[in-house]
Coordinates of C-alpha atoms and ligand atoms in Angstrom, one line a residue:
M19 CA 27.8 13.5 17.4
S20 CA 24.1 13.3 18.5
D21 CA 22.5 9.9 18.8
C22 CA 20.5 9.9 15.6
C23 CA 18.9 6.5 15.7
S24 CA 17.0 6.3 18.8
V25 CA 14.6 9.3 18.5
P26 CA 12.2 8.7 21.5
G27 CA 8.8 7.6 20.5
L28 CA 9.6 6.9 16.9
L29 CA 9.1 3.4 15.6
P30 CA 11.7 2.3 13.1
F31 CA 10.1 1.5 9.7
E32 CA 11.2 -2.1 9.5
Q33 CA 9.8 -2.8 13.0
A34 CA 6.5 -1.2 12.0
L35 CA 6.3 -3.3 8.9
A36 CA 7.2 -6.6 10.7
S37 CA 4.7 -5.9 13.5
M38 CA 2.0 -5.2 11.0
L39 CA 2.7 -8.3 8.9
S40 CA 2.7 -10.5 12.0
Q41 CA -0.8 -9.3 12.9
V42 CA -2.6 -10.1 9.7
T43 CA -3.9 -13.5 8.6
P44 CA -4.5 -14.7 5.0
L45 CA -8.0 -15.3 3.7
T46 CA -9.2 -18.9 3.5
E47 CA -12.4 -18.8 1.4
T48 CA -12.0 -19.9 -2.2
V49 CA -14.0 -19.7 -5.4
K50 CA -13.9 -21.6 -8.7
L51 CA -13.6 -19.2 -11.6
P52 CA -13.4 -19.6 -15.4
I53 CA -9.9 -18.7 -16.4
K54 CA -11.0 -15.5 -18.3
E55 CA -12.3 -14.1 -15.0
A56 CA -9.3 -15.0 -12.9
L57 CA -7.0 -12.0 -13.7
N58 CA -5.4 -10.8 -10.4
Y59 CA -6.8 -13.5 -8.3
V60 CA -4.5 -15.7 -6.2
L61 CA -4.4 -19.4 -7.0
A62 CA -5.5 -21.7 -4.2
H63 CA -3.8 -24.8 -5.6
D64 CA -0.9 -25.9 -7.7
I65 CA -1.5 -26.3 -11.4
S66 CA 0.2 -29.2 -13.1
S67 CA 0.0 -29.7 -16.8
P68 CA -2.7 -32.2 -17.9
L69 CA -0.9 -32.7 -21.2
N70 CA 2.4 -32.5 -23.1
V71 CA 3.0 -29.2 -24.9
P72 CA 3.4 -29.6 -27.8
P73 CA 1.1 -32.7 -27.6
H74 CA 3.0 -34.5 -30.4
D75 CA 6.3 -34.3 -32.3
N76 CA 5.8 -31.7 -35.0
S77 CA 7.6 -29.8 -37.7
A78 CA 9.3 -26.5 -37.0
M79 CA 9.4 -25.7 -40.8
D80 CA 7.4 -25.9 -44.0
G81 CA 9.3 -28.6 -45.8
Y82 CA 9.6 -32.4 -46.1
A83 CA 9.7 -35.0 -43.4
F84 CA 11.6 -38.3 -43.8
A85 CA 13.5 -41.0 -42.0
N86 CA 17.0 -39.7 -41.6
E87 CA 18.6 -42.9 -42.9
S88 CA 16.8 -42.4 -46.3
L89 CA 19.3 -39.7 -47.2
K90 CA 22.3 -41.8 -46.5
N91 CA 22.1 -43.6 -49.9
N92 CA 19.9 -41.2 -51.9
V93 CA 19.5 -37.5 -52.6
T94 CA 16.1 -37.9 -54.2
L95 CA 13.1 -39.3 -52.2
L96 CA 9.6 -40.2 -53.4
L97 CA 6.8 -37.9 -52.2
A98 CA 4.3 -40.2 -50.4
G99 CA 1.8 -37.8 -48.8
R100 CA 1.1 -34.7 -46.9
S101 CA 0.8 -33.7 -43.2
M102 CA -0.9 -30.4 -42.5
A103 CA -1.5 -28.7 -39.2
G104 CA -4.8 -30.2 -38.0
A105 CA -4.8 -32.8 -40.8
P106 CA -1.9 -35.2 -40.1
F107 CA -0.6 -37.9 -42.5
Q108 CA -2.4 -41.1 -41.6
G109 CA -0.1 -43.8 -43.1
E110 CA 3.5 -44.8 -42.5
C111 CA 6.4 -43.2 -44.3
N112 CA 8.9 -45.9 -45.6
V113 CA 12.7 -45.5 -46.2
G114 CA 13.2 -43.8 -49.5
E115 CA 10.0 -41.7 -49.1
C116 CA 9.2 -38.3 -47.8
I117 CA 6.1 -36.4 -46.7
R118 CA 5.2 -32.8 -47.5
I119 CA 4.8 -31.2 -44.0
M120 CA 3.8 -27.7 -42.8
T121 CA 4.9 -25.9 -39.6
G122 CA 3.2 -27.3 -36.6
A123 CA 1.9 -30.4 -38.4
K124 CA 2.3 -33.8 -36.7
M125 CA 5.4 -35.8 -37.6
P126 CA 4.3 -38.8 -39.7
A127 CA 5.0 -42.3 -38.4
G128 CA 8.5 -43.4 -39.7
C129 CA 9.9 -39.8 -39.9
D130 CA 12.4 -38.3 -37.6
T131 CA 13.8 -35.4 -39.6
V132 CA 12.6 -32.4 -41.6
E133 CA 14.3 -30.4 -44.3
M134 CA 13.0 -26.9 -45.1
Q135 CA 11.5 -26.5 -48.6
E136 CA 14.1 -23.9 -49.6
N137 CA 16.8 -26.7 -49.6
T138 CA 14.9 -29.0 -52.0
I139 CA 14.0 -29.2 -55.6
V140 CA 10.6 -30.7 -56.5
D141 CA 10.0 -32.4 -59.8
G142 CA 6.5 -34.1 -59.8
D143 CA 6.7 -36.8 -57.0
N144 CA 10.5 -36.6 -56.8
V145 CA 12.0 -34.4 -54.1
T146 CA 15.8 -33.8 -54.3
F147 CA 17.7 -32.7 -51.3
S148 CA 20.8 -30.6 -51.5
Q149 CA 22.4 -31.8 -48.3
E150 CA 22.3 -34.4 -45.5
K151 CA 20.5 -33.4 -42.3
K152 CA 21.2 -34.3 -38.7
Q153 CA 18.7 -36.7 -37.2
G154 CA 15.9 -34.8 -35.5
A155 CA 16.6 -31.5 -37.3
N156 CA 13.6 -29.1 -37.4
V157 CA 11.5 -31.4 -35.3
R158 CA 9.9 -30.1 -32.1
K159 CA 9.5 -33.0 -29.6
A160 CA 6.3 -33.7 -27.7
G161 CA 6.5 -32.2 -24.2
E162 CA 9.4 -29.9 -25.3
D163 CA 7.8 -26.8 -23.8
I164 CA 5.8 -28.4 -20.9
Q165 CA 5.7 -32.1 -19.9
V166 CA 2.6 -33.8 -18.7
A167 CA 2.3 -33.5 -14.8
Q168 CA 4.9 -30.7 -14.8
L169 CA 4.1 -27.9 -12.3
V170 CA 3.3 -24.8 -14.2
L171 CA 1.8 -22.3 -11.7
D172 CA 2.1 -22.8 -8.0
K173 CA -0.3 -22.1 -5.2
D174 CA -0.3 -18.4 -4.1
H175 CA 0.7 -17.2 -7.5
K176 CA -1.3 -14.1 -8.6
I177 CA -2.7 -14.7 -12.0
K178 CA -1.4 -12.4 -14.7
S179 CA -2.6 -12.0 -18.3
I180 CA 0.1 -14.3 -19.6
D181 CA -0.9 -17.0 -17.1
I182 CA -4.4 -17.0 -18.5
G183 CA -2.9 -17.7 -21.9
L184 CA -0.8 -20.5 -20.4
L185 CA -3.9 -22.0 -18.7
A186 CA -5.8 -21.9 -22.0
S187 CA -2.9 -23.6 -23.8
L188 CA -3.2 -26.5 -21.4
G189 CA -7.0 -26.8 -22.0
I190 CA -7.8 -25.8 -18.4
V191 CA -11.3 -24.4 -18.1
D192 CA -11.4 -23.0 -14.5
V193 CA -9.2 -22.5 -11.5
L194 CA -9.7 -22.5 -7.7
V195 CA -8.7 -19.1 -6.4
Y196 CA -9.0 -17.2 -3.1
R197 CA -12.0 -14.8 -3.1
K198 CA -11.2 -11.1 -3.6
L199 CA -10.1 -9.1 -0.6
K200 CA -12.7 -6.5 0.3
V201 CA -11.2 -3.2 1.3
A202 CA -13.3 -0.2 2.5
L203 CA -12.0 3.3 2.0
I204 CA -12.9 6.3 4.2
A205 CA -11.7 9.8 3.7
T206 CA -12.1 12.1 6.7
G207 CA -11.9 15.8 7.0
D208 CA -14.3 18.7 6.8
E209 CA -12.1 20.5 4.3
L210 CA -12.4 17.8 1.7
K211 CA -14.6 18.1 -1.4
T212 CA -15.0 15.6 -4.2
P213 CA -14.1 16.6 -7.8
G214 CA -17.2 18.1 -9.3
Q215 CA -18.1 20.0 -6.2
S216 CA -17.1 23.6 -5.8
L217 CA -14.5 24.6 -3.2
N218 CA -15.3 27.0 -0.4
E219 CA -12.6 29.0 1.3
G220 CA -10.2 26.5 3.0
D221 CA -11.4 23.5 1.1
I222 CA -9.3 21.1 -1.0
Y223 CA -10.1 18.3 -3.3
E224 CA -10.1 14.8 -1.8
T225 CA -7.3 12.9 -3.4
N226 CA -6.4 9.9 -1.3
S227 CA -9.3 7.6 -1.9
F228 CA -8.8 8.1 -5.7
V229 CA -5.2 7.0 -5.7
I230 CA -5.6 4.3 -3.1
A231 CA -8.7 2.9 -4.9
S232 CA -6.8 2.6 -8.2
M233 CA -3.9 0.9 -6.5
L234 CA -6.3 -1.5 -4.9
E235 CA -7.7 -2.3 -8.4
R236 CA -4.3 -3.3 -9.5
L237 CA -3.9 -5.4 -6.4
G238 CA -7.1 -7.3 -7.4
A239 CA -9.1 -6.2 -4.3
E240 CA -12.7 -5.2 -4.3
V241 CA -13.1 -1.6 -3.2
I242 CA -16.0 -0.4 -1.0
D243 CA -15.7 3.4 -1.2
F244 CA -17.3 5.3 1.6
G245 CA -16.2 8.6 0.1
I246 CA -15.8 11.6 2.4
I247 CA -17.2 11.4 5.9
E248 CA -17.7 14.8 7.5
D249 CA -16.4 15.6 10.9
D250 CA -19.3 14.4 13.0
F251 CA -18.9 11.8 15.7
D252 CA -22.0 9.7 14.9
K253 CA -21.4 9.8 11.1
I254 CA -17.7 8.8 11.6
K255 CA -18.8 6.0 13.9
Q256 CA -21.5 4.7 11.6
A257 CA -19.1 4.8 8.7
F258 CA -16.5 2.7 10.5
I259 CA -19.1 0.2 11.9
S260 CA -20.5 -0.3 8.4
A261 CA -17.0 -0.5 6.8
D262 CA -15.9 -3.1 9.4
R263 CA -19.0 -5.2 8.8
Q264 CA -18.5 -5.3 5.0
A265 CA -14.8 -5.4 4.5
D266 CA -11.7 -7.5 5.4
A267 CA -9.6 -4.3 5.7
V268 CA -10.6 -0.7 6.4
I269 CA -8.4 2.1 5.2
S270 CA -8.9 5.6 6.3
S271 CA -6.9 8.7 5.6
G272 CA -6.5 11.8 7.8
G273 CA -7.2 12.3 11.4
V274 CA -4.4 10.1 12.8
S275 CA -1.9 12.8 13.6
V276 CA -1.4 14.1 17.1
G277 CA -3.7 17.0 18.0
D278 CA -6.1 16.4 15.1
A279 CA -9.4 18.1 15.7
D280 CA -11.6 15.4 14.2
Y281 CA -13.2 12.4 15.9
T282 CA -11.5 9.6 14.0
K283 CA -9.2 8.6 16.9
T284 CA -12.0 8.7 19.5
V285 CA -14.2 6.5 17.3
L286 CA -11.4 4.0 16.6
D287 CA -10.4 3.8 20.2
E288 CA -14.0 3.0 21.0
L289 CA -14.5 0.4 18.3
G290 CA -11.2 -1.6 18.3
E291 CA -7.6 -2.1 19.3
I292 CA -5.8 0.5 17.4
G293 CA -2.2 1.6 17.8
F294 CA -1.5 5.2 16.8
W295 CA 2.1 5.0 15.7
K296 CA 4.8 7.5 14.9
I297 CA 6.9 5.8 12.4
A298 CA 10.5 6.9 11.8
M299 CA 9.8 7.5 8.1
K300 CA 9.4 10.5 5.9
P301 CA 6.9 11.1 4.5
G302 CA 4.4 9.4 6.7
K303 CA 5.2 9.7 10.4
P304 CA 1.6 9.3 11.8
F305 CA 0.1 5.9 11.0
A306 CA -2.5 3.9 12.7
F307 CA -2.8 0.1 12.6
G308 CA -4.9 -2.4 14.5
Q309 CA -8.0 -4.6 14.7
L310 CA -11.6 -3.7 14.4
P311 CA -14.2 -6.3 15.4
N312 CA -14.2 -8.0 12.0
S313 CA -11.5 -6.4 10.0
V314 CA -7.9 -5.0 10.0
F315 CA -7.6 -1.3 10.1
F316 CA -5.0 0.9 8.4
G317 CA -5.0 4.6 9.2
L318 CA -3.0 6.6 6.6
P319 CA -1.9 10.1 7.2
G320 CA -3.9 12.8 5.4
N321 CA -1.2 14.4 3.3
P322 CA -1.5 12.8 -0.2
V323 CA 2.2 11.9 -0.5
S324 CA 2.3 10.5 3.0
A325 CA -0.9 8.5 2.4
L326 CA 0.4 7.1 -0.8
V327 CA 3.9 6.2 0.5
T328 CA 2.6 4.6 3.7
F329 CA 0.0 2.7 1.7
H330 CA 2.6 1.5 -0.8
Q331 CA 5.4 0.7 1.6
L332 CA 3.3 -0.7 4.6
A333 CA -0.4 -1.4 4.1
L334 CA 0.0 -2.9 0.7
Q335 CA 2.4 -5.6 2.0
A336 CA -0.1 -6.6 4.6
L337 CA -2.9 -6.7 2.1
I338 CA -0.8 -8.9 -0.1
K339 CA -0.3 -11.3 2.8
M340 CA -4.1 -11.3 3.5
Q341 CA -4.7 -12.2 -0.2
N342 CA -2.4 -15.2 0.1
A343 CA -0.1 -13.8 -2.6
K344 CA 3.6 -14.0 -2.4
P345 CA 5.4 -10.9 -1.2
I346 CA 6.3 -8.5 -3.9
K347 CA 9.9 -8.5 -4.9
R348 CA 11.0 -4.9 -5.4
T349 CA 14.0 -3.9 -7.4
Y350 CA 16.7 -2.0 -5.6
L351 CA 19.7 -0.4 -7.3
Q352 CA 22.8 1.4 -6.1
V353 CA 23.2 4.4 -8.3
K354 CA 24.9 7.8 -8.3
S355 CA 22.8 10.7 -7.1
A356 CA 22.9 13.6 -9.7
D357 CA 21.7 16.1 -7.1
N358 CA 22.4 17.1 -3.6
L359 CA 19.8 15.6 -1.3
R360 CA 18.8 17.2 2.0
K361 CA 18.2 14.9 4.9
S362 CA 18.3 15.0 8.6
P363 CA 19.2 11.8 10.6
G364 CA 16.3 10.3 12.6
R365 CA 13.8 9.0 10.0
K366 CA 14.0 6.8 7.0
D367 CA 13.4 8.9 3.8
F368 CA 11.5 7.9 0.8
Q369 CA 12.5 10.7 -1.5
R370 CA 11.0 10.8 -5.0
G371 CA 13.5 10.3 -7.8
F372 CA 13.9 9.9 -11.5
F373 CA 16.2 7.0 -12.4
T374 CA 17.8 7.3 -15.9
V375 CA 21.0 6.8 -17.9
S376 CA 23.0 10.0 -18.1
P377 CA 24.4 11.3 -21.4
E378 CA 27.7 9.7 -20.3
G379 CA 26.0 6.3 -20.1
E380 CA 26.0 6.1 -16.4
N381 CA 23.0 5.1 -14.2
V382 CA 22.0 8.1 -12.2
V383 CA 19.0 9.3 -10.1
Y384 CA 17.7 12.9 -10.1
S385 CA 15.6 14.3 -7.3
T386 CA 12.1 15.2 -8.6
G387 CA 12.3 18.5 -6.7
V388 CA 10.3 19.8 -3.7
Q389 CA 9.8 16.9 -1.4
G390 CA 7.0 18.2 0.8
S391 CA 4.4 15.6 1.9
G392 CA 1.6 17.5 0.1
V393 CA 3.4 17.8 -3.2
L394 CA 1.8 15.0 -5.3
S395 CA 3.6 16.2 -8.4
S396 CA 6.9 15.1 -6.9
L397 CA 5.5 11.5 -7.2
A398 CA 3.8 11.9 -10.5
T399 CA 7.1 12.7 -12.2
A400 CA 9.1 10.1 -10.3
N401 CA 9.9 6.5 -11.3
C402 CA 11.6 5.5 -8.1
F403 CA 12.1 6.2 -4.4
I404 CA 15.5 7.2 -3.2
E405 CA 15.6 5.3 0.1
L406 CA 17.8 6.9 2.6
A407 CA 18.4 5.0 5.9
Q408 CA 17.2 6.4 9.2
E409 CA 20.6 7.3 10.5
Q410 CA 21.8 8.9 7.2
G411 CA 22.3 12.6 6.7
S412 CA 22.4 14.7 3.6
V413 CA 23.8 13.3 0.3
K414 CA 26.2 15.1 -2.0
A415 CA 25.8 14.9 -5.8
G416 CA 28.0 12.0 -7.0
E417 CA 27.5 9.8 -4.0
F418 CA 25.8 6.5 -4.3
V419 CA 22.3 6.0 -3.0
T420 CA 19.8 3.1 -2.9
V421 CA 16.9 3.4 -5.4
Q422 CA 13.7 1.4 -5.2
L423 CA 12.2 1.3 -8.6
F424 CA 8.4 1.8 -8.8
D425 CA 6.6 -1.4 -9.0
L426 CA 3.4 -2.2 -10.9
Y427 CA 1.2 -0.6 -8.3
L428 CA 2.5 2.9 -8.9
Ligands
AMP28 P1 -4.8 15.2 8.8 O1 -3.9 14.1 9.0 O2 -6.3 14.9 8.8 O3 -4.4 16.3 9.7 O4 -4.5 15.8 7.3 C1 -3.2 16.3 7.0 C2 -3.4 17.1 5.7 O5 -3.8 16.3 4.7 C3 -4.3 18.2 5.8 O6 -3.8 19.3 5.1 C4 -5.6 17.7 5.1 O7 -6.3 18.7 4.5 C5 -4.9 16.8 4.0 N1 -5.8 15.7 3.7 C6 -6.4 14.8 4.6 N2 -7.2 13.9 3.9 C7 -7.0 14.2 2.6 C8 -7.5 13.5 1.4 N3 -8.3 12.5 1.5 N4 -7.2 14.1 0.2 C9 -6.3 15.1 0.2 N5 -5.8 15.7 1.2 C10 -6.2 15.3 2.5
MG29 MG1 -8.1 15.9 9.1

């Protein structure tokens, strides 16, 4: 058997990821933002509740509130007032009395139990109860959801829509967050045209900046899009210098594979400390990473599938660390492959799959077909990666494989 796992010159995927993560540092600048503007920002401090939620004991039902002991000797109580949501009963409810109460209304003083109106008969000021109630029935206690001083969102949490609701429910006006990460995007290649332009012979439409920009939006980064830079030494150099000045991270695509005709590598070597890696992964072998004078640089391969997969599996993790956000927890499943999967040992594969439940009720994954690194449709129809380890060979239908479900960035 050949030695499959030590292909000379290839950097194992996990090593590439770990090396990259160890070389990026989180942002430190913070801004104070109104909660409505804080979506996708990363919290720079813990948030503890300034109040009890709910703030007071209140009724879970439309009905009648009373002291539990009142029903020990009587089945009929005297109606002594009303407590509505926003207009609580002001007095004290005595033994033998009850208070009309609506859902969410504050429990009157002297009451500890609520009976729903369906179990009562009302005749003028007399309310007759059909059964005894356990003390505390239908009462929501103050602080039942959240107690005052309880930690609700911790530092480094990325704010989601539901969190904004939670913050509003606590009466919080603004939050301290890390400023947005600024990411510059550069597409290189003379053959690239932007949608709307016409294609000359040999041209293709530029894809990578579109897909990466939209993933960066979801990440909560600010995108500085340099568009397509033509294959001219000075123009490429100017673009990288300008991108480096403005951004925390610069991401380019194309021009990082061996023997590439453009000037990207020459320019990068001149400007910074960049490693041109050959990662043992498929798609996405050529990948560049390093430091420019002011920013971190990620050089994605040109092929759209390779660009997307290396961005998603590698660069994104580093950007998340730079944002101060917690690492994403991806979902991995062991499922049966419904198809034969071709694979040669030597590189870790991220094949595109469709995870579903078979007609027999079994979890299975199908291949989404042609796995070429330019075939973007293999990704568009997929909902997971079939992750095949570096040393693994082909897989037969019916064998178990590891599936990485697509996360919120894809
Ligand atoms: P390269 O790494 O520059 O040799 O590019 C590899 C392949 O990806 C070539 O076929 C390029 O035309 C293609 N490519 C490079 N950049 C892009 C891009 N931004 N959008 C779509 N295809 C690209
Ligand atoms: Mg190129």
